[in-house]
Coordinates of C-alpha atoms and ligand atoms in Angstrom, one line a residue:
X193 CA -22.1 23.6 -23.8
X194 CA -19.8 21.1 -22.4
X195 CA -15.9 20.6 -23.6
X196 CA -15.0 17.2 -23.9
X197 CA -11.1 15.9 -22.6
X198 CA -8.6 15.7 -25.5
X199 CA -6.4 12.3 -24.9
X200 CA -3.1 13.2 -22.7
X201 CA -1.5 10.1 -22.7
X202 CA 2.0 9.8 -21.0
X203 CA 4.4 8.4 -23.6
X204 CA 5.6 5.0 -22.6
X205 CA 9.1 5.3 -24.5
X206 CA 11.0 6.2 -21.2
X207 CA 11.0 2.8 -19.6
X208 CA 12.9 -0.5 -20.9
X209 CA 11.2 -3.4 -19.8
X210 CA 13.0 -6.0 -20.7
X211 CA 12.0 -9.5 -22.2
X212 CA 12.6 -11.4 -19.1
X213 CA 14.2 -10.6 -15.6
X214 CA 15.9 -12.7 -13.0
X215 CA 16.7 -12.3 -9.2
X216 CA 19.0 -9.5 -7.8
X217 CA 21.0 -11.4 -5.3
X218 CA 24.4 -10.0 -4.4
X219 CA 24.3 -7.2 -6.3
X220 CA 23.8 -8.8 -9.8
X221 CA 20.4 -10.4 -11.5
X222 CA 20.9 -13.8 -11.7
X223 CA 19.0 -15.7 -14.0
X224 CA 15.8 -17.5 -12.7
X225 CA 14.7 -21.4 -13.8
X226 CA 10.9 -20.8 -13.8
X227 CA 8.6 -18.0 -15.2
X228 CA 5.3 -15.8 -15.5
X229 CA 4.5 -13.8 -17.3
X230 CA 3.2 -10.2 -15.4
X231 CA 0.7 -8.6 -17.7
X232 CA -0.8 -4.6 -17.9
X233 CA -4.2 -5.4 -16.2
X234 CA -5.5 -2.1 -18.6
X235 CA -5.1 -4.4 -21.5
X236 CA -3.9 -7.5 -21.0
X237 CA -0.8 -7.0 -23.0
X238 CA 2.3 -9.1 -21.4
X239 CA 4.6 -6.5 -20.1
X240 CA 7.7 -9.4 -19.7
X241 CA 8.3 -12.7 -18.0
X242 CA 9.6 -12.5 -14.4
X243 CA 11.8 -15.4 -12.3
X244 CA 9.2 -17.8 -9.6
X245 CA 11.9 -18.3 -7.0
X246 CA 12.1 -21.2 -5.2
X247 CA 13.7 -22.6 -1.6
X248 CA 17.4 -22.2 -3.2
X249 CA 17.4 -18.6 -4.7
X250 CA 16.3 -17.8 -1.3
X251 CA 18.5 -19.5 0.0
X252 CA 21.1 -17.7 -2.1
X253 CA 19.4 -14.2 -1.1
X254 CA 19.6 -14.9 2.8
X255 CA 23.3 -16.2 2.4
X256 CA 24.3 -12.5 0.7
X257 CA 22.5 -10.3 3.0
X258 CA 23.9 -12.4 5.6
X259 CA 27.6 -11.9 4.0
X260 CA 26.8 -8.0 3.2
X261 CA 25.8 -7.5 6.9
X262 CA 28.7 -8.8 9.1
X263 CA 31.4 -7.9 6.2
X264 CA 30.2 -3.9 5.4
X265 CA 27.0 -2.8 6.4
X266 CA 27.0 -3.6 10.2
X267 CA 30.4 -1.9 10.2
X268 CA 29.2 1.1 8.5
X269 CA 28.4 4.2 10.5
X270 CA 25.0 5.4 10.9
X271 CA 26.6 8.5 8.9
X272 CA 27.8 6.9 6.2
X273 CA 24.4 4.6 5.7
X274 CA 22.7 7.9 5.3
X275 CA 25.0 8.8 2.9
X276 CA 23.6 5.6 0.6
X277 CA 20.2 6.4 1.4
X278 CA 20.2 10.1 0.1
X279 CA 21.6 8.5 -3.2
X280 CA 18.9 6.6 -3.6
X281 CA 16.6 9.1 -2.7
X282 CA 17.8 11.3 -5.1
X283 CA 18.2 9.1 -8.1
X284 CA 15.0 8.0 -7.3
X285 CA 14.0 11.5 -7.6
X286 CA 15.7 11.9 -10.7
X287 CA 14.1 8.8 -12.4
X288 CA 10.6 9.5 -10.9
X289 CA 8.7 9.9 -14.2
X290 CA 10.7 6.4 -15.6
X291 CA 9.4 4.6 -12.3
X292 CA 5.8 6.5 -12.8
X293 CA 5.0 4.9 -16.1
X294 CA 6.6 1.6 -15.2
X295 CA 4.2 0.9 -12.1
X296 CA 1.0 2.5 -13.7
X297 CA 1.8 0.1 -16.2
X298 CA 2.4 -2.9 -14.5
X299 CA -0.2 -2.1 -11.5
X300 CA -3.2 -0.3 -13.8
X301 CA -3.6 2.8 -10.9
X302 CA -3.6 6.2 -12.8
X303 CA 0.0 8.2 -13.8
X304 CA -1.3 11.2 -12.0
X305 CA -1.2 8.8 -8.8
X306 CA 2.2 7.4 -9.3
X307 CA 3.4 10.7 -10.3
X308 CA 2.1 12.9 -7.8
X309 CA 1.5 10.7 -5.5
X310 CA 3.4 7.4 -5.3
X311 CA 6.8 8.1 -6.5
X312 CA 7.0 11.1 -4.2
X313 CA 6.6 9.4 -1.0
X314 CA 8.9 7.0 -2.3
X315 CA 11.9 9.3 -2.1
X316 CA 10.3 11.0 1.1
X317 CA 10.3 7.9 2.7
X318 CA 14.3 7.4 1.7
X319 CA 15.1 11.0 2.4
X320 CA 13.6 11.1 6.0
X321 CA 15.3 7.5 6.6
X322 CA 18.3 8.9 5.6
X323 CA 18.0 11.5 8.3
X324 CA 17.4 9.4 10.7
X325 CA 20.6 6.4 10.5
X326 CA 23.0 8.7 12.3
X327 CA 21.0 9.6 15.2
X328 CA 19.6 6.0 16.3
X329 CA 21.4 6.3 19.4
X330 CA 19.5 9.4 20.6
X331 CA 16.0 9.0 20.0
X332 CA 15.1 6.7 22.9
X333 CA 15.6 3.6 21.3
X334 CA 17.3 2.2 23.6
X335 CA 21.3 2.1 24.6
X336 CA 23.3 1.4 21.5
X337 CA 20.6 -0.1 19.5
X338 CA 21.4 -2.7 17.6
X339 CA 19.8 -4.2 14.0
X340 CA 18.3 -7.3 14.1
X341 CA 20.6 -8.8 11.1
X342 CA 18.8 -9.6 7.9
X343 CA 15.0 -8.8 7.2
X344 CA 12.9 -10.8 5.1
X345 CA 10.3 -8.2 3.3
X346 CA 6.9 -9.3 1.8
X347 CA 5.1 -6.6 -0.3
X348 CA 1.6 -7.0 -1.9
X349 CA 0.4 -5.6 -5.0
X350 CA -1.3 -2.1 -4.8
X351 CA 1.4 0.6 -3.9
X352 CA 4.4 -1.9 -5.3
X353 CA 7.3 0.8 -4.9
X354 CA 5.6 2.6 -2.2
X355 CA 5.8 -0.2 0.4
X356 CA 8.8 -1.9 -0.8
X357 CA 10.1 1.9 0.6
X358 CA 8.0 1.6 3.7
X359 CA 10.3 -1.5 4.2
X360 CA 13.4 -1.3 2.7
X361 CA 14.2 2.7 3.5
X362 CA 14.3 1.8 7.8
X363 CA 15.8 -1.6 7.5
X364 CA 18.8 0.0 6.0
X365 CA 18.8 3.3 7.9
X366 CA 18.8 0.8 10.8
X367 CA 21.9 -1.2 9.6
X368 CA 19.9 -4.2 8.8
X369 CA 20.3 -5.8 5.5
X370 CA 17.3 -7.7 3.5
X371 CA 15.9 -10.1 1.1
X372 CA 12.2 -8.3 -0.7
X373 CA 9.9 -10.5 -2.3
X374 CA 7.4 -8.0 -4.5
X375 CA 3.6 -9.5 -5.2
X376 CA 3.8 -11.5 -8.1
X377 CA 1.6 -8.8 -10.2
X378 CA 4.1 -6.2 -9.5
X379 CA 7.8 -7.2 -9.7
X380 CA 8.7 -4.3 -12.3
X381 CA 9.5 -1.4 -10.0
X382 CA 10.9 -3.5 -7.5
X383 CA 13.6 -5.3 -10.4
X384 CA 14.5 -1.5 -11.3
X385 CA 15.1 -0.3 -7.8
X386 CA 17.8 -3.1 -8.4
X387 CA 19.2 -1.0 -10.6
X388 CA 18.8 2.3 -8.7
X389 CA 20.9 0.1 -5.7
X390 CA 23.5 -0.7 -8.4
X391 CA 23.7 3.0 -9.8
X392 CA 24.1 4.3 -5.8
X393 CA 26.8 1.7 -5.6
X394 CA 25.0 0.4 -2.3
X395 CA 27.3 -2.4 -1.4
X396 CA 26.7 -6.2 -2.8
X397 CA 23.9 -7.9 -0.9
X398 CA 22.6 -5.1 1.2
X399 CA 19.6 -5.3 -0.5
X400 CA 18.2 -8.9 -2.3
X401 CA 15.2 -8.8 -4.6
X402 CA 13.8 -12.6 -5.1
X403 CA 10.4 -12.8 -7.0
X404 CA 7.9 -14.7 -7.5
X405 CA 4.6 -16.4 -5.5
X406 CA 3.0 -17.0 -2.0
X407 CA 5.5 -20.0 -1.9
X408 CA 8.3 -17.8 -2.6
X409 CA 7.2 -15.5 0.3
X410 CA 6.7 -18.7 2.7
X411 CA 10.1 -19.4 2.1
X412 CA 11.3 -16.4 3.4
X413 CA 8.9 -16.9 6.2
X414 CA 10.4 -19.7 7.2
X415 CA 14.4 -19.6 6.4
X416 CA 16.3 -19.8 9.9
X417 CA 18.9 -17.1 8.6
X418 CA 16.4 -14.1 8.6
X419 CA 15.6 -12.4 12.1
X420 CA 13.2 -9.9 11.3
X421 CA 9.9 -10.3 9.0
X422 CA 8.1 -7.2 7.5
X423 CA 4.6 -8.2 5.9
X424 CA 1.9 -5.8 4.4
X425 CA -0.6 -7.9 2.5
X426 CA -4.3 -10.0 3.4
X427 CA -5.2 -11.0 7.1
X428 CA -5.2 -14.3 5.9
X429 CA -1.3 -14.6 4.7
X430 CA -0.7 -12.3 8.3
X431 CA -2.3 -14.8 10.1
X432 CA 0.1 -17.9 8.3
X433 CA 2.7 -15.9 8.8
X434 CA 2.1 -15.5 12.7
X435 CA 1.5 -19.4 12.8
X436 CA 4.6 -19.8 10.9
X437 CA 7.0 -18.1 13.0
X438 CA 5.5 -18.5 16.9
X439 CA 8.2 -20.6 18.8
X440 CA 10.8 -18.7 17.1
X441 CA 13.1 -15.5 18.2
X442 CA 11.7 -13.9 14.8
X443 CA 10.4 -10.4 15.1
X444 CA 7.3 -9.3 12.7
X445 CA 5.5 -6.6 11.6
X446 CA 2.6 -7.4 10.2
X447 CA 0.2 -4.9 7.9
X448 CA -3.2 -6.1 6.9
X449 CA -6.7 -5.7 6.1
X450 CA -9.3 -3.2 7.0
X451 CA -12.7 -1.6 6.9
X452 CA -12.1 1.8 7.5
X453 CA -15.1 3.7 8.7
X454 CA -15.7 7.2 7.7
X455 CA -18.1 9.2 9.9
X456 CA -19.8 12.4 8.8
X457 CA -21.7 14.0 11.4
X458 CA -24.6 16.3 10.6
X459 CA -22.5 19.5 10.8
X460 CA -19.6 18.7 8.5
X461 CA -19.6 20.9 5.5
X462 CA -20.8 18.9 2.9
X463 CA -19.0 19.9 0.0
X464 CA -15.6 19.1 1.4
X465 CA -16.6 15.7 2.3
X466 CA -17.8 15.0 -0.3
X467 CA -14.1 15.4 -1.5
X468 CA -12.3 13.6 1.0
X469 CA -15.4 10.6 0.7
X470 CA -14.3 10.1 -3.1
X471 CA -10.4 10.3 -2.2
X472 CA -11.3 8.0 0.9
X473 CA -12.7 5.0 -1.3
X474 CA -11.2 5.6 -5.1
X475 CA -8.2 6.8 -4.8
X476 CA -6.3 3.6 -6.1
X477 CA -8.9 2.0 -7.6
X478 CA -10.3 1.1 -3.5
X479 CA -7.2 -0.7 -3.4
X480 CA -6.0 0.9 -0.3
X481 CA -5.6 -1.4 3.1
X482 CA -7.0 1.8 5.0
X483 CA -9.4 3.0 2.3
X484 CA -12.9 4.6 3.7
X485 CA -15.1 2.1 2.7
X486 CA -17.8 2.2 5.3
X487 CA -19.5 5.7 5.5
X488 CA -21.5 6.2 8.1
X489 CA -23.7 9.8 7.8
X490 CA -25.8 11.2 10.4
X491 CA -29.5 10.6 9.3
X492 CA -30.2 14.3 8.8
X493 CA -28.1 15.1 6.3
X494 CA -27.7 11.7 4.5
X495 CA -30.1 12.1 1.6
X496 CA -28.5 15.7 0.6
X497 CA -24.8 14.1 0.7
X498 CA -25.8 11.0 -1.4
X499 CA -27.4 13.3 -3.9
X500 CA -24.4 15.4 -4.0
X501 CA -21.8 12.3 -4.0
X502 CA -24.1 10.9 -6.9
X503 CA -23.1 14.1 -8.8
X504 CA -19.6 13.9 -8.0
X505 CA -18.9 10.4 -8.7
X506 CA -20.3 10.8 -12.5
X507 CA -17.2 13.2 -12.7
X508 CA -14.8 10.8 -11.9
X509 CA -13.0 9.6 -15.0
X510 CA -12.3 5.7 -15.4
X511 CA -10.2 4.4 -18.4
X512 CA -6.6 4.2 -19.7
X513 CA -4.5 4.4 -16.8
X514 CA -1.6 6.6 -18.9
X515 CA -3.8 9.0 -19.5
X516 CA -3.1 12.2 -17.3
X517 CA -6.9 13.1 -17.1
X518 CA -7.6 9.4 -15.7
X519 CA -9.1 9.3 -12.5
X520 CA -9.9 5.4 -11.9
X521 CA -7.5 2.6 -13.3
X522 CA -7.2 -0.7 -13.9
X523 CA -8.2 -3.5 -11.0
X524 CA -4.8 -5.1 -10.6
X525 CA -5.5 -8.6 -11.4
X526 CA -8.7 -10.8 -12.9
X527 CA -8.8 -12.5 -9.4
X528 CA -9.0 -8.8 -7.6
X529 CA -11.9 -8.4 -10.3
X530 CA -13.6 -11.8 -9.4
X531 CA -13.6 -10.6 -6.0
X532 CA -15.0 -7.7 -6.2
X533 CA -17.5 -8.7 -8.3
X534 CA -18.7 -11.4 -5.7
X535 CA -18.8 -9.2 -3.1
X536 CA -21.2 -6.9 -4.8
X537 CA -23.1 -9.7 -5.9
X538 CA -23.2 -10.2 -2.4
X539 CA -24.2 -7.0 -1.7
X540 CA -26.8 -6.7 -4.7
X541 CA -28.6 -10.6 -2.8
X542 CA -28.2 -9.4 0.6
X543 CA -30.7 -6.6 -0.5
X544 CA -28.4 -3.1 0.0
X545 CA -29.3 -0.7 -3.2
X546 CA -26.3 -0.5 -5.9
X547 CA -25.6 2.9 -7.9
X548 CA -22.8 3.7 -10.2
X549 CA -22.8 6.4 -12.8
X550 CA -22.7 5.4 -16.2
X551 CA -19.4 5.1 -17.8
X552 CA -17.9 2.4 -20.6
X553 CA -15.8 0.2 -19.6
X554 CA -12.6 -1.3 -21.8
X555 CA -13.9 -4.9 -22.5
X556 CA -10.1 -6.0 -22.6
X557 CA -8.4 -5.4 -18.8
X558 CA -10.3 -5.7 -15.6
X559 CA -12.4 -2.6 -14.8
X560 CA -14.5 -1.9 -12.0
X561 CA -17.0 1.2 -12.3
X562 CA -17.7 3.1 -9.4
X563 CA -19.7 1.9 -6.9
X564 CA -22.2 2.8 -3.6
X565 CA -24.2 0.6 -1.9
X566 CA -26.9 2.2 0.4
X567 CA -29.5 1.0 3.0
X568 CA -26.5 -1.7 3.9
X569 CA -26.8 -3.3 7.8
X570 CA -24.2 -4.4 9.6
X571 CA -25.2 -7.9 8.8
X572 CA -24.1 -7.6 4.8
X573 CA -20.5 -8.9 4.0
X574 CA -20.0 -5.8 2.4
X575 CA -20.4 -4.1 5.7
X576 CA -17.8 -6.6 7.3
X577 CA -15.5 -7.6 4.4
X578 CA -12.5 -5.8 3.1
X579 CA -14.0 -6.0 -0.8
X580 CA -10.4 -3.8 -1.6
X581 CA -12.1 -2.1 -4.5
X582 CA -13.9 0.9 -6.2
X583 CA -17.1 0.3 -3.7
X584 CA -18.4 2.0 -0.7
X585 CA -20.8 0.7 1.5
X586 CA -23.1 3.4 3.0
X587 CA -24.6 3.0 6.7
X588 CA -26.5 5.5 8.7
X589 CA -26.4 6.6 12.6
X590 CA -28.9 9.0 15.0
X591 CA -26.5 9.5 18.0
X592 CA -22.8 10.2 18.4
X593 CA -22.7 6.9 20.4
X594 CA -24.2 4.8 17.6
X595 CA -22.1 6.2 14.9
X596 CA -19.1 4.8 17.2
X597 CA -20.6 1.6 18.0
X598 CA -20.9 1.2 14.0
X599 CA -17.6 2.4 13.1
X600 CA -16.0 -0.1 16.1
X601 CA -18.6 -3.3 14.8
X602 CA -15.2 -5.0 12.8
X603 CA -12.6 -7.4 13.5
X604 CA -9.9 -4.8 11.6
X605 CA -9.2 -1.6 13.4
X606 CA -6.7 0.3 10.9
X607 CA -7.9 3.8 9.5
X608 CA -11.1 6.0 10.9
X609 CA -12.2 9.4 9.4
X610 CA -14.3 12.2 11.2
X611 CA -15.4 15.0 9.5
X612 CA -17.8 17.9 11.4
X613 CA -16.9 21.3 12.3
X614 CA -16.8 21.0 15.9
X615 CA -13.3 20.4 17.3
X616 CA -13.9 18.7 20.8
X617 CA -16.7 16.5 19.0
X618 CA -13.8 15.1 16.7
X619 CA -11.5 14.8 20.0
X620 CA -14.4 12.6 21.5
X621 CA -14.9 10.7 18.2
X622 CA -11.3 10.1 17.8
X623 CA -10.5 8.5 21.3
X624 CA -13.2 6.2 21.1
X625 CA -12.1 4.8 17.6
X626 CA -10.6 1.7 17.8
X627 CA -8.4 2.3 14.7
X628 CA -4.4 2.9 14.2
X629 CA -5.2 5.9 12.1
X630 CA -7.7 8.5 12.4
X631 CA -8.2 11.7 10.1
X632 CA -10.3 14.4 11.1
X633 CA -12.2 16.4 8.3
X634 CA -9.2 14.6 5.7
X635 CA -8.4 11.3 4.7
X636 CA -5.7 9.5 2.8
X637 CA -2.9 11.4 3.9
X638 CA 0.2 10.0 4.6
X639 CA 4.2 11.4 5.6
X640 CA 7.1 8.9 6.4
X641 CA 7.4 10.7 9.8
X642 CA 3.7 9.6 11.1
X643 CA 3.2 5.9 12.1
X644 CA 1.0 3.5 10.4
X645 CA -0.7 0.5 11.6
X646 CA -3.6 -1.2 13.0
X647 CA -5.4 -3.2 16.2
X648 CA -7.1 -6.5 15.8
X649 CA -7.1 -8.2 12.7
X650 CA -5.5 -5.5 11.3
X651 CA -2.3 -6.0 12.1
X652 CA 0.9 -6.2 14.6
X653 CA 3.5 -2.8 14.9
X654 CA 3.8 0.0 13.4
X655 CA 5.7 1.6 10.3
X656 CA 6.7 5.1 9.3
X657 CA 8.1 7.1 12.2
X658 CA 10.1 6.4 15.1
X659 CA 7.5 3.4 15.7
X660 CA 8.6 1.8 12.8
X661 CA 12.7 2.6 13.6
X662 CA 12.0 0.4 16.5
X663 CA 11.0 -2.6 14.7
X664 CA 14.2 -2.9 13.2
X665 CA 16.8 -2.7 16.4
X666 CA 16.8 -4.6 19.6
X667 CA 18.2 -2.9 22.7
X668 CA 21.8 -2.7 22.3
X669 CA 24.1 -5.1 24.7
Ligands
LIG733 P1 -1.6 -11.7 -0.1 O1 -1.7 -11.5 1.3 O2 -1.8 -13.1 -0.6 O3 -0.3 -11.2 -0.8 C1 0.6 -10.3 -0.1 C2 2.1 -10.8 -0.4 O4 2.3 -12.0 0.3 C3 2.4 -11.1 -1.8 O5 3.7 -10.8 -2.1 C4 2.1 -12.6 -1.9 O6 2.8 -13.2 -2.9 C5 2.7 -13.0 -0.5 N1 2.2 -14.3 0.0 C6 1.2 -15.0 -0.4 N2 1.1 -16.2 0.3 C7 2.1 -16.2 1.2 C8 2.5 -17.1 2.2 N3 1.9 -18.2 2.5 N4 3.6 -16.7 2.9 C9 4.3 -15.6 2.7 N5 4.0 -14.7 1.7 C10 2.9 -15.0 1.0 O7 -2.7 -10.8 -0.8 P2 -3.3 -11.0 -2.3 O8 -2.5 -10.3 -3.2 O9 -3.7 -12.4 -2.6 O10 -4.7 -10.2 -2.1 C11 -5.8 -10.9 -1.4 C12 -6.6 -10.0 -0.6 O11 -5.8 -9.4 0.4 C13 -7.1 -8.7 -1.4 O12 -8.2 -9.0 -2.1 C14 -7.2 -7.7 -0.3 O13 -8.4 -7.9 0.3 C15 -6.1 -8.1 0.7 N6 -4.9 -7.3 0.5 C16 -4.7 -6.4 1.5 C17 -3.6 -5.6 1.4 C18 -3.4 -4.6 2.5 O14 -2.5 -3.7 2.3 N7 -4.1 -4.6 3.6 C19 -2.7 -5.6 0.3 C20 -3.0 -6.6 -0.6 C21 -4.1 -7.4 -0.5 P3 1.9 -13.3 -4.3 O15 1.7 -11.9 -4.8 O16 2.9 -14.0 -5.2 O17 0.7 -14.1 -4.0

């Protein structure tokens, strides 16, 4: 006998979007000229109509964080910028399950990932930052180290609070001040961390919030007031950015793409990895810049592990996005949809062998079903190209050697995962990765205090940790 799921939807009634939203500049929304609408990519429904900014409302943003930093926040002490930073931590805390709904509705990734998952870091990223602005002056960062002034903050689309906490949480512990564009998918969490800023009483133009599109951001990019750039988003908009700002004194961090590989060597307890393969390549949909999408199985034991990843995919639940039994979401956008689609075309042409379990999709919103691809080659774009979706790519090795060779065959180098029971054959495998992050026997797993980033294509700097303090302060004078 088998029990079927009741429905546990989440109830939307906690979160008041409103109709349409303009920019938060200077502590206050002002209104925008232009609009788009942002949409629930699980049904299509418009959610509201958010404000495309243009050259003068950043223009506006960059003069108030400019204002905000030489008037109050540079004059602040490190103390008493903690003291804002707990506040929002905590009210952040406090309106976790109003910020859960609102992103899982405006992004399509399940509530049990922005509640448990999501929102948490969130605070944990403002709550270790906090702990950090008083003692800048004694972690070996230098003499007296000093901000850089204001940051200009570009987000993308597929952990929309999370990252705008990445950056916003050590600018300000740092004593910089900052003007955030959110991807224009996501603006909703970012617009009501506005108010979270206004309800900690953080002072007028500390932090500026201007939506809107790719031009939007290249503004930013390019406004001579801002000193520091923060960037998580495609290789391709990482690479204009570089372009944009060489010849200049502006700093940049830079997160991109990857192609995470995820290597399971023949003694690796199967069961277990089977678990941390699933988490590696659907938690958020695949739409994770360090997502496992490459596994790469010892021969021996590859047919056994397929078989038992087969079973474990048809498990995973794909549908409404509020519900709290919902494994798999929404894709974020029809043009993440397209994409992966055509990449798995790609795959399917290129000759690798596609299997998903069966499972009905919504025919409004943009779903993607679960997806492997065996008996890929290095050759096939989905062996090389970040497809940032629900689809793994499965590659095989004989030798220790070759399985690194494989994993190292990419122009990213961001995230790397080993799983096998033998300790000093991890230690080899790990220090002949080429990848910012490596998990051993886990995958997925991130804390504010450990430092994220990536070589090659996959980025410049690092975030999270005293790495990513760094960024933000020059030596002092
Ligand atoms: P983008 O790199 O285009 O977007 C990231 C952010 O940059 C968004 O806020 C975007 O605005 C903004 N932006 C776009 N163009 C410019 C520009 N010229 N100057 C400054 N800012 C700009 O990613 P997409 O959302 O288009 O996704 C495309 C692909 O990138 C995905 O399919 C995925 O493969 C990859 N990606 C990787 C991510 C990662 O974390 N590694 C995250 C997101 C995407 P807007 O949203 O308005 O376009």
């Amino acid at each position: 006998m088998t029990f079927e799921y009741a429905p546990a939807p989440e109830s939307r009634a906690i979160v008041d979007i409103k109709s349409k939203y303009g920019h938060f500049i200077d502590g206050k929304f002002l209104p925008g000229k232009k609009h788009f609408a942002t949409i629930n990519p699980a049904t299509e429904e418009v959610l509201s109509q958010i404000s495309l900014g243009g050259a003068s409302d950043v223009d506006k943003a960059v003069a108030a964080a400019q204002k905000a930093y030489t008037k109050t926040w540079s004059k602040l002490s490190g103390k008493e910028r903690g003291k804002y930073l707990y506040r929002i931590a905590r009210i952040l805390q406090e309106r976790a399950r109003e910020f859960a709904v609102l992103e899982t509705l405006d992004n399509g990734k399940p509530i049990r990932e922005t509640r448990d998952i999501d929102i948490p870091l969130v605070a944990a990223h403002f709550f270790y930052h906090a702990g950090w602005a008083d003692k800048l002056d004694y972690a070996g960062l230098g003499k007296s180290p000093t901000p850089h002034g204001v940051a200009g903050q570009i987000i993308p689309w597929n952990f929309p609070l999370l990252m705008l906490a990445w950056k916003v949480a050590p600018a300000l512990a740092t004593g910089n001040t900052v003007v955030l564009k959110p991807a224009e998918t996501t603006s909703l969490t970012a617009l009501l961390f506005a108010e979270v800023c206004q309800q900690a009483e953080l002072p007028d133009g500390v932090v500026n919030i201007v939506t809107g599109d790719g031009s939007t951001g290249a503004a930013i990019v390019n406004h001579p007031g801002i000193h520091k750039i923060a960037f998580t988003g495609s290789t391709e908009v990482g690479k204009k950015i570089a372009r944009a700002i060489s010849g200049t004194n502006k700093k940049a961090t830079l997160e991109l793409g990857g192609k995470g590989a995820n290597i399971v060597f023949d003694d690796a307890p199967i069961d277990e990895t089977v678990e941390g393969i699933v988490n590696g390549i659907f938690f958020n949909q695949g739409h994770v810049c360090c997502a496992g999408s490459r596994l790469i199985l010892q021969e021996g034991i590859a047919d056994e592990l397929i078989a038992k990843l087969k079973i474990r995919m048809s498990k995973i639940r794909v549908g409404d996005p509020l519900d709290k039994n919902t494994d798999l979401g929404a894709i974020n956008s029809r043009e993440q949809l397209s994409k992966i689609q055509e990449l798995a075309t790609a795959g399917d042409a290129e000759g690798a062998e596609r299997w998903s379990p069966a499972c009905t999709l919504s025919a409004k919103g943009f779903w993607f079903a679960p997806t492997i691809f065996t008996g890929v080659t290095q050759a096939h774009r989905i062996a090389r190209e970040e497809i940032f979706g629900p689809v793994l790519s499965v590659l095989t090795f004989r030798t220790p050697q070759e399985a690194i060779e494989k994993a190292n065959n990419t122009p990213f180098g961001l995230s790397a995962g080993v799983w096998s029971e033998k300790g000093s054959r991890i230690l080899w495998a790990t220090q002949q990765l080429r990848a910012g992050v490596i998990w051993a026997n886990t995958f997925n797993k991130f804390d504010p205090a450990s430092p994220f980033g990536g070589y090659k294509e996959s980025g410049w700097g690092r975030e999270g940790g005293k790495h990513g303090l760094a960024a933000y302060l020059k030596e002092g004078k």
